[in-house]
PDB file of C-alpha atoms in Angstrom:
ATOM      1  CA  MET Q  71     -14.865 -38.050   1.762  1.00  0.00           C
ATOM      2  CA  THR Q  72     -18.616 -36.886   1.688  1.00  0.00           C
ATOM      3  CA  SER Q  73     -19.911 -34.363   4.391  1.00  0.00           C
ATOM      4  CA  PRO Q  74     -22.503 -35.585   6.544  1.00  0.00           C
ATOM      5  CA  LEU Q  75     -24.785 -32.276   5.272  1.00  0.00           C
ATOM      6  CA  SER Q  76     -27.593 -32.424   3.460  1.00  0.00           C
ATOM      7  CA  PRO Q  77     -27.079 -31.068  -0.338  1.00  0.00           C
ATOM      8  CA  THR Q  78     -29.736 -28.702   0.789  1.00  0.00           C
ATOM      9  CA  THR Q  79     -27.782 -27.211   3.721  1.00  0.00           C
ATOM     10  CA  ARG Q  80     -25.004 -27.486   1.616  1.00  0.00           C
ATOM     11  CA  PHE Q  81     -26.254 -25.676  -1.226  1.00  0.00           C
ATOM     12  CA  ALA Q  82     -28.032 -22.771   1.204  1.00  0.00           C
ATOM     13  CA  VAL Q  83     -24.436 -22.212   3.279  1.00  0.00           C
ATOM     14  CA  VAL Q  84     -22.970 -21.789  -0.213  1.00  0.00           C
ATOM     15  CA  ALA Q  85     -25.703 -19.187  -1.061  1.00  0.00           C
ATOM     16  CA  VAL Q  86     -25.252 -17.056   1.804  1.00  0.00           C
ATOM     17  CA  GLY Q  87     -21.584 -17.060   1.312  1.00  0.00           C
ATOM     18  CA  GLY Q  88     -22.175 -15.839  -2.015  1.00  0.00           C
ATOM     19  CA  ILE Q  89     -24.342 -12.897  -1.221  1.00  0.00           C
ATOM     20  CA  GLY Q  90     -21.972 -12.005   1.484  1.00  0.00           C
ATOM     21  CA  GLY Q  91     -18.959 -11.788  -1.058  1.00  0.00           C
ATOM     22  CA  ALA Q  92     -21.323 -10.276  -4.086  1.00  0.00           C
ATOM     23  CA  LEU Q  93     -21.514  -7.659  -1.539  1.00  0.00           C
ATOM     24  CA  LEU Q  94     -18.623  -6.960  -0.381  1.00  0.00           C
ATOM     25  CA  ARG Q  95     -17.606  -6.945  -4.135  1.00  0.00           C
ATOM     26  CA  ALA Q  96     -20.194  -4.198  -4.764  1.00  0.00           C
ATOM     27  CA  GLY Q  97     -19.122  -2.189  -2.066  1.00  0.00           C
ATOM     28  CA  ILE Q  98     -15.593  -2.077  -2.900  1.00  0.00           C
ATOM     29  CA  SER Q  99     -16.583  -1.033  -6.125  1.00  0.00           C
ATOM     30  CA  GLU Q 100     -18.582   2.022  -4.563  1.00  0.00           C
ATOM     31  CA  LEU Q 101     -15.353   3.067  -2.717  1.00  0.00           C
ATOM     32  CA  VAL Q 102     -13.409   2.864  -5.747  1.00  0.00           C
ATOM     33  CA  PRO Q 103     -15.451   3.645  -9.025  1.00  0.00           C
ATOM     34  CA  TYR Q 104     -14.419   2.472 -12.297  1.00  0.00           C
ATOM     35  CA  ASP Q 105     -14.473   4.133 -15.371  1.00  0.00           C
ATOM     36  CA  ALA Q 106     -15.522   2.361 -18.600  1.00  0.00           C
ATOM     37  CA  GLY Q 107     -12.058   2.088 -20.727  1.00  0.00           C
ATOM     38  CA  HIS Q 108     -10.045   2.833 -17.349  1.00  0.00           C
ATOM     39  CA  PHE Q 109      -7.714   0.312 -15.842  1.00  0.00           C
ATOM     40  CA  PRO Q 110     -10.056  -1.463 -13.692  1.00  0.00           C
ATOM     41  CA  THR Q 111      -8.313  -0.860 -10.492  1.00  0.00           C
ATOM     42  CA  SER Q 112     -10.896  -1.812  -7.923  1.00  0.00           C
ATOM     43  CA  LEU Q 113     -11.392  -5.295  -9.279  1.00  0.00           C
ATOM     44  CA  LEU Q 114      -7.819  -5.787  -9.612  1.00  0.00           C
ATOM     45  CA  LEU Q 115      -7.851  -4.587  -5.637  1.00  0.00           C
ATOM     46  CA  THR Q 116     -10.594  -6.857  -5.403  1.00  0.00           C
ATOM     47  CA  GLN Q 117      -8.928 -10.026  -6.757  1.00  0.00           C
ATOM     48  CA  ALA Q 118      -5.764  -9.355  -4.712  1.00  0.00           C
ATOM     49  CA  ILE Q 119      -8.075  -9.321  -1.264  1.00  0.00           C
ATOM     50  CA  GLY Q 120     -10.154 -12.100  -2.365  1.00  0.00           C
ATOM     51  CA  CYS Q 121      -7.100 -14.586  -3.056  1.00  0.00           C
ATOM     52  CA  GLY Q 122      -4.926 -13.613  -0.743  1.00  0.00           C
ATOM     53  CA  LEU Q 123      -7.791 -13.990   2.409  1.00  0.00           C
ATOM     54  CA  ALA Q 124      -8.632 -17.289   0.665  1.00  0.00           C
ATOM     55  CA  GLY Q 125      -4.878 -18.401   1.051  1.00  0.00           C
ATOM     56  CA  PHE Q 126      -4.969 -17.066   4.695  1.00  0.00           C
ATOM     57  CA  LEU Q 127      -8.167 -18.723   5.472  1.00  0.00           C
ATOM     58  CA  THR Q 128      -7.850 -22.211   3.988  1.00  0.00           C
ATOM     59  CA  PRO Q 129      -5.480 -23.683   6.686  1.00  0.00           C
ATOM     60  CA  TYR Q 130      -8.428 -22.096   9.613  1.00  0.00           C
ATOM     61  CA  LEU Q 131     -11.137 -23.443   7.814  1.00  0.00           C
ATOM     62  CA  LEU Q 132      -9.682 -26.906   6.738  1.00  0.00           C
ATOM     63  CA  ARG Q 133      -9.665 -27.483  10.783  1.00  0.00           C
ATOM     64  CA  ARG Q 134     -12.817 -26.268  11.205  1.00  0.00           C
ATOM     65  CA  GLY Q 135     -14.969 -28.310   8.781  1.00  0.00           C
ATOM     66  CA  PRO Q 136     -16.810 -28.542   5.923  1.00  0.00           C
ATOM     67  CA  LEU Q 137     -19.509 -26.186   6.653  1.00  0.00           C
ATOM     68  CA  TRP Q 138     -17.085 -23.318   7.164  1.00  0.00           C
ATOM     69  CA  SER Q 139     -14.824 -24.147   3.526  1.00  0.00           C
ATOM     70  CA  LEU Q 140     -18.379 -24.038   2.033  1.00  0.00           C
ATOM     71  CA  ALA Q 141     -19.579 -20.549   3.284  1.00  0.00           C
ATOM     72  CA  PHE Q 142     -16.725 -18.617   3.313  1.00  0.00           C
ATOM     73  CA  LEU Q 143     -14.023 -20.454   0.295  1.00  0.00           C
ATOM     74  CA  THR Q 144     -16.712 -21.466  -2.533  1.00  0.00           C
ATOM     75  CA  GLY Q 145     -19.721 -18.940  -1.118  1.00  0.00           C
ATOM     76  CA  ALA Q 146     -18.204 -15.508  -0.136  1.00  0.00           C
ATOM     77  CA  LEU Q 147     -14.756 -15.529  -1.564  1.00  0.00           C
ATOM     78  CA  ALA Q 148     -15.831 -17.132  -4.778  1.00  0.00           C
ATOM     79  CA  SER Q 149     -18.306 -14.823  -5.618  1.00  0.00           C
ATOM     80  CA  PHE Q 150     -16.180 -11.677  -4.224  1.00  0.00           C
ATOM     81  CA  THR Q 151     -13.308 -13.057  -6.809  1.00  0.00           C
ATOM     82  CA  THR Q 152     -16.098 -13.548  -9.516  1.00  0.00           C
ATOM     83  CA  PHE Q 153     -14.246 -14.809 -12.849  1.00  0.00           C
ATOM     84  CA  GLY Q 154     -16.730 -13.805 -14.890  1.00  0.00           C
ATOM     85  CA  LEU Q 155     -16.312 -10.004 -14.245  1.00  0.00           C
ATOM     86  CA  PHE Q 156     -12.580 -10.345 -14.534  1.00  0.00           C
ATOM     87  CA  THR Q 157     -12.900 -12.130 -17.932  1.00  0.00           C
ATOM     88  CA  GLY Q 158     -15.800  -9.511 -18.986  1.00  0.00           C
ATOM     89  CA  GLN Q 159     -13.419  -6.674 -18.142  1.00  0.00           C
ATOM     90  CA  VAL Q 160     -10.496  -8.318 -20.180  1.00  0.00           C
ATOM     91  CA  VAL Q 161     -13.273  -8.658 -23.208  1.00  0.00           C
ATOM     92  CA  LEU Q 162     -14.549  -4.962 -22.436  1.00  0.00           C
ATOM     93  CA  LEU Q 163     -10.775  -3.521 -23.016  1.00  0.00           C
ATOM     94  CA  ALA Q 164      -9.070  -5.468 -25.860  1.00  0.00           C
ATOM     95  CA  PRO Q 165     -11.162  -4.136 -28.801  1.00  0.00           C
ATOM     96  CA  GLY Q 166      -9.739  -0.268 -27.899  1.00  0.00           C
ATOM     97  CA  ARG Q 167      -7.269  -0.769 -25.462  1.00  0.00           C
ATOM     98  CA  LEU Q 168      -5.852  -4.292 -26.238  1.00  0.00           C
ATOM     99  CA  ALA Q 169      -2.272  -3.187 -24.566  1.00  0.00           C
ATOM    100  CA  THR Q 170      -4.224  -2.202 -21.226  1.00  0.00           C
ATOM    101  CA  ALA Q 171      -6.232  -5.435 -21.041  1.00  0.00           C
ATOM    102  CA  VAL Q 172      -3.359  -7.491 -21.638  1.00  0.00           C
ATOM    103  CA  VAL Q 173      -1.640  -5.757 -18.595  1.00  0.00           C
ATOM    104  CA  TYR Q 174      -5.254  -6.385 -16.839  1.00  0.00           C
ATOM    105  CA  LEU Q 175      -5.149  -9.988 -17.250  1.00  0.00           C
ATOM    106  CA  LEU Q 176      -1.568 -10.431 -16.019  1.00  0.00           C
ATOM    107  CA  ALA Q 177      -1.816  -8.176 -13.313  1.00  0.00           C
ATOM    108  CA  THR Q 178      -4.340 -10.065 -12.176  1.00  0.00           C
ATOM    109  CA  VAL Q 179      -3.329 -13.559 -12.398  1.00  0.00           C
ATOM    110  CA  LEU Q 180       0.338 -12.319 -11.042  1.00  0.00           C
ATOM    111  CA  VAL Q 181      -0.704 -10.599  -7.989  1.00  0.00           C
ATOM    112  CA  GLY Q 182      -4.094 -12.694  -7.519  1.00  0.00           C
ATOM    113  CA  VAL Q 183      -1.731 -16.047  -7.311  1.00  0.00           C
ATOM    114  CA  ALA Q 184       1.059 -13.773  -4.893  1.00  0.00           C
ATOM    115  CA  ALA Q 185      -1.875 -13.016  -2.858  1.00  0.00           C
ATOM    116  CA  ALA Q 186      -2.703 -16.655  -2.237  1.00  0.00           C
ATOM    117  CA  VAL Q 187       0.246 -17.688  -2.005  1.00  0.00           C
ATOM    118  CA  GLY Q 188       0.888 -14.678   0.584  1.00  0.00           C
ATOM    119  CA  GLY Q 189      -1.976 -15.318   2.391  1.00  0.00           C
ATOM    120  CA  LEU Q 190      -0.929 -19.132   2.863  1.00  0.00           C
ATOM    121  CA  HIS Q 191       2.465 -18.640   3.713  1.00  0.00           C
ATOM    122  CA  LEU Q 192       0.921 -16.140   6.774  1.00  0.00           C
ATOM    123  CA  ALA Q 193      -1.448 -18.417   7.908  1.00  0.00           C
ATOM    124  CA  MET Q 194       1.113 -20.944   7.912  1.00  0.00           C
ATOM    125  CA  ARG Q 195       3.459 -19.046   9.755  1.00  0.00           C
ATOM    126  CA  LEU Q 196       0.867 -17.991  12.523  1.00  0.00           C
ATOM    127  CA  ILE Q 197      -0.064 -22.112  12.904  1.00  0.00           C
ATOM    128  CA  GLU Q 198       3.487 -22.973  13.615  1.00  0.00           C
ATOM    129  CA  ARG Q 199       5.058 -20.000  15.830  1.00  0.00           C
ATOM    130  CA  PRO Q 200       6.975 -21.539  18.497  1.00  0.00           C
ATOM    131  CA  ASP Q 201       5.642 -19.476  21.250  1.00  0.00           C
ATOM    132  CA  ARG Q 202       1.715 -20.742  21.193  1.00  0.00           C
ATOM    133  CA  PRO Q 203       0.786 -22.579  24.038  1.00  0.00           C
ATOM    134  CA  ASP Q 204      -1.709 -24.550  21.844  1.00  0.00           C
ATOM    135  CA  ARG Q 205       0.952 -26.213  19.142  1.00  0.00           C
ATOM    136  CA  PRO Q 206       1.877 -29.650  19.859  1.00  0.00           C
ATOM    137  CA  ARG Q 207       5.084 -30.115  21.845  1.00  0.00           C
ATOM    138  CA  GLY Q 208       7.184 -33.371  21.505  1.00  0.00           C
ATOM    139  CA  PRO Q 209       9.921 -34.872  23.843  1.00  0.00           C
ATOM    140  CA  GLY Q 210      12.119 -32.891  24.863  1.00  0.00           C
ATOM    141  CA  GLY Q 211       9.854 -29.619  24.638  1.00  0.00           C
ATOM    142  CA  GLN Q 212      10.644 -29.708  21.012  1.00  0.00           C
ATOM    143  CA  ASP Q 213       7.771 -28.587  18.439  1.00  0.00           C
ATOM    144  CA  GLY Q 214       5.821 -31.428  16.729  1.00  0.00           C
ATOM    145  CA  GLN Q 215       6.814 -31.095  13.515  1.00  0.00           C
ATOM    146  CA  ARG Q 216      10.701 -31.759  14.469  1.00  0.00           C
ATOM    147  CA  SER Q 217       9.573 -34.718  16.471  1.00  0.00           C
ATOM    148  CA  ALA Q 218       7.829 -36.503  13.992  1.00  0.00           C
ATOM    149  CA  VAL Q 219      10.528 -35.994  11.457  1.00  0.00           C
ATOM    150  CA  ARG Q 220      12.720 -37.728  13.930  1.00  0.00           C
ATOM    151  CA  ARG Q 221      10.319 -40.314  14.721  1.00  0.00           C
ATOM    152  CA  GLN Q 222      10.492 -40.513  10.534  1.00  0.00           C
ATOM    153  CA  ALA Q 223      13.883 -41.371  10.339  1.00  0.00           C
ATOM    154  CA  SER Q 224      13.989 -43.489  13.211  1.00  0.00           C
ATOM    155  CA  THR Q 225      10.470 -45.616  12.278  1.00  0.00           C
ATOM    156  CA  GLY Q 226      10.204 -45.286   8.591  1.00  0.00           C
ATOM    157  CA  VAL Q 227       6.625 -44.175   9.592  1.00  0.00           C
ATOM    158  CA  THR Q 228       5.267 -40.836   7.998  1.00  0.00           C
ATOM    159  CA  PRO Q 229       3.274 -38.119  10.366  1.00  0.00           C
ATOM    160  CA  VAL Q 230       0.712 -39.454   8.042  1.00  0.00           C
ATOM    161  CA  GLN Q 231       0.973 -42.924   8.958  1.00  0.00           C
ATOM    162  CA  SER Q 232       1.246 -42.086  12.845  1.00  0.00           C
ATOM    163  CA  ARG Q 233      -1.307 -43.003  15.271  1.00  0.00           C
ATOM    164  CA  ASP Q 234      -0.329 -40.112  17.594  1.00  0.00           C
ATOM    165  CA  PRO Q 235      -2.815 -37.605  17.611  1.00  0.00           C
ATOM    166  CA  ARG Q 236      -0.312 -34.884  17.861  1.00  0.00           C
ATOM    167  CA  GLU Q 237       0.634 -35.272  14.863  1.00  0.00           C
ATOM    168  CA  HIS Q 238      -2.557 -34.576  13.106  1.00  0.00           C
ATOM    169  CA  THR Q 239      -3.692 -31.279  14.692  1.00  0.00           C
ATOM    170  CA  SER Q 240      -3.233 -29.681  11.724  1.00  0.00           C
ATOM    171  CA  PRO Q 241      -4.455 -30.778   8.072  1.00  0.00           C
ATOM    172  CA  VAL Q 242      -1.571 -27.936   7.126  1.00  0.00           C
ATOM    173  CA  ARG Q 243       1.318 -29.567   8.732  1.00  0.00           C
ATOM    174  CA  THR Q 244       0.135 -33.314   6.746  1.00  0.00           C
ATOM    175  CA  VAL Q 245      -0.028 -31.272   3.925  1.00  0.00           C
ATOM    176  CA  ARG Q 246       3.551 -29.453   3.841  1.00  0.00           C
ATOM    177  CA  THR Q 247       4.928 -32.855   5.031  1.00  0.00           C
ATOM    178  CA  ARG Q 248       3.575 -34.602   1.231  1.00  0.00           C
ATOM    179  CA  TRP Q 249       5.097 -31.365  -0.243  1.00  0.00           C
ATOM    180  CA  ARG Q 250       8.369 -31.818   1.007  1.00  0.00           C
ATOM    181  CA  ARG Q 251       8.913 -35.742  -0.220  1.00  0.00           C
TER     182      ARG Q 251
END
């Protein structure tokens, strides 16, 4: 599906987000300085924060539209957690401190993936909280997801195929339903 935004607008939104992400990364580097040859704690912290935010914000930004995900995911968080800086640190550490370089490489990948999954899990839990008044309710006061499962079992129609607008309030729910198959 193509976006109704012009290419110039999309590039501008990504650029503005990228500037913000780069400034945030520079701010963390100032707060937690890095000495060449030592373990790059500030960079690992930056990757963890950025990946966690990306996981957490993805469900919300998908609901807001392409402009928001371009600005925050593609622009700000991509420049905040830049892959070039990460690989550059591994290359700088490798000649004299191979063990530190390998530990940094593995730690960054593992911490980044764990932070992204944790952020996504937290966002999904907040979206699907039963006490939220804006959650869709099905028959008998049950949430929309449970009634969708019942509807699928009784009619064979999945929430993705359904025309009921309550089933399409969250793209996360649709993705989650597809993953469970």
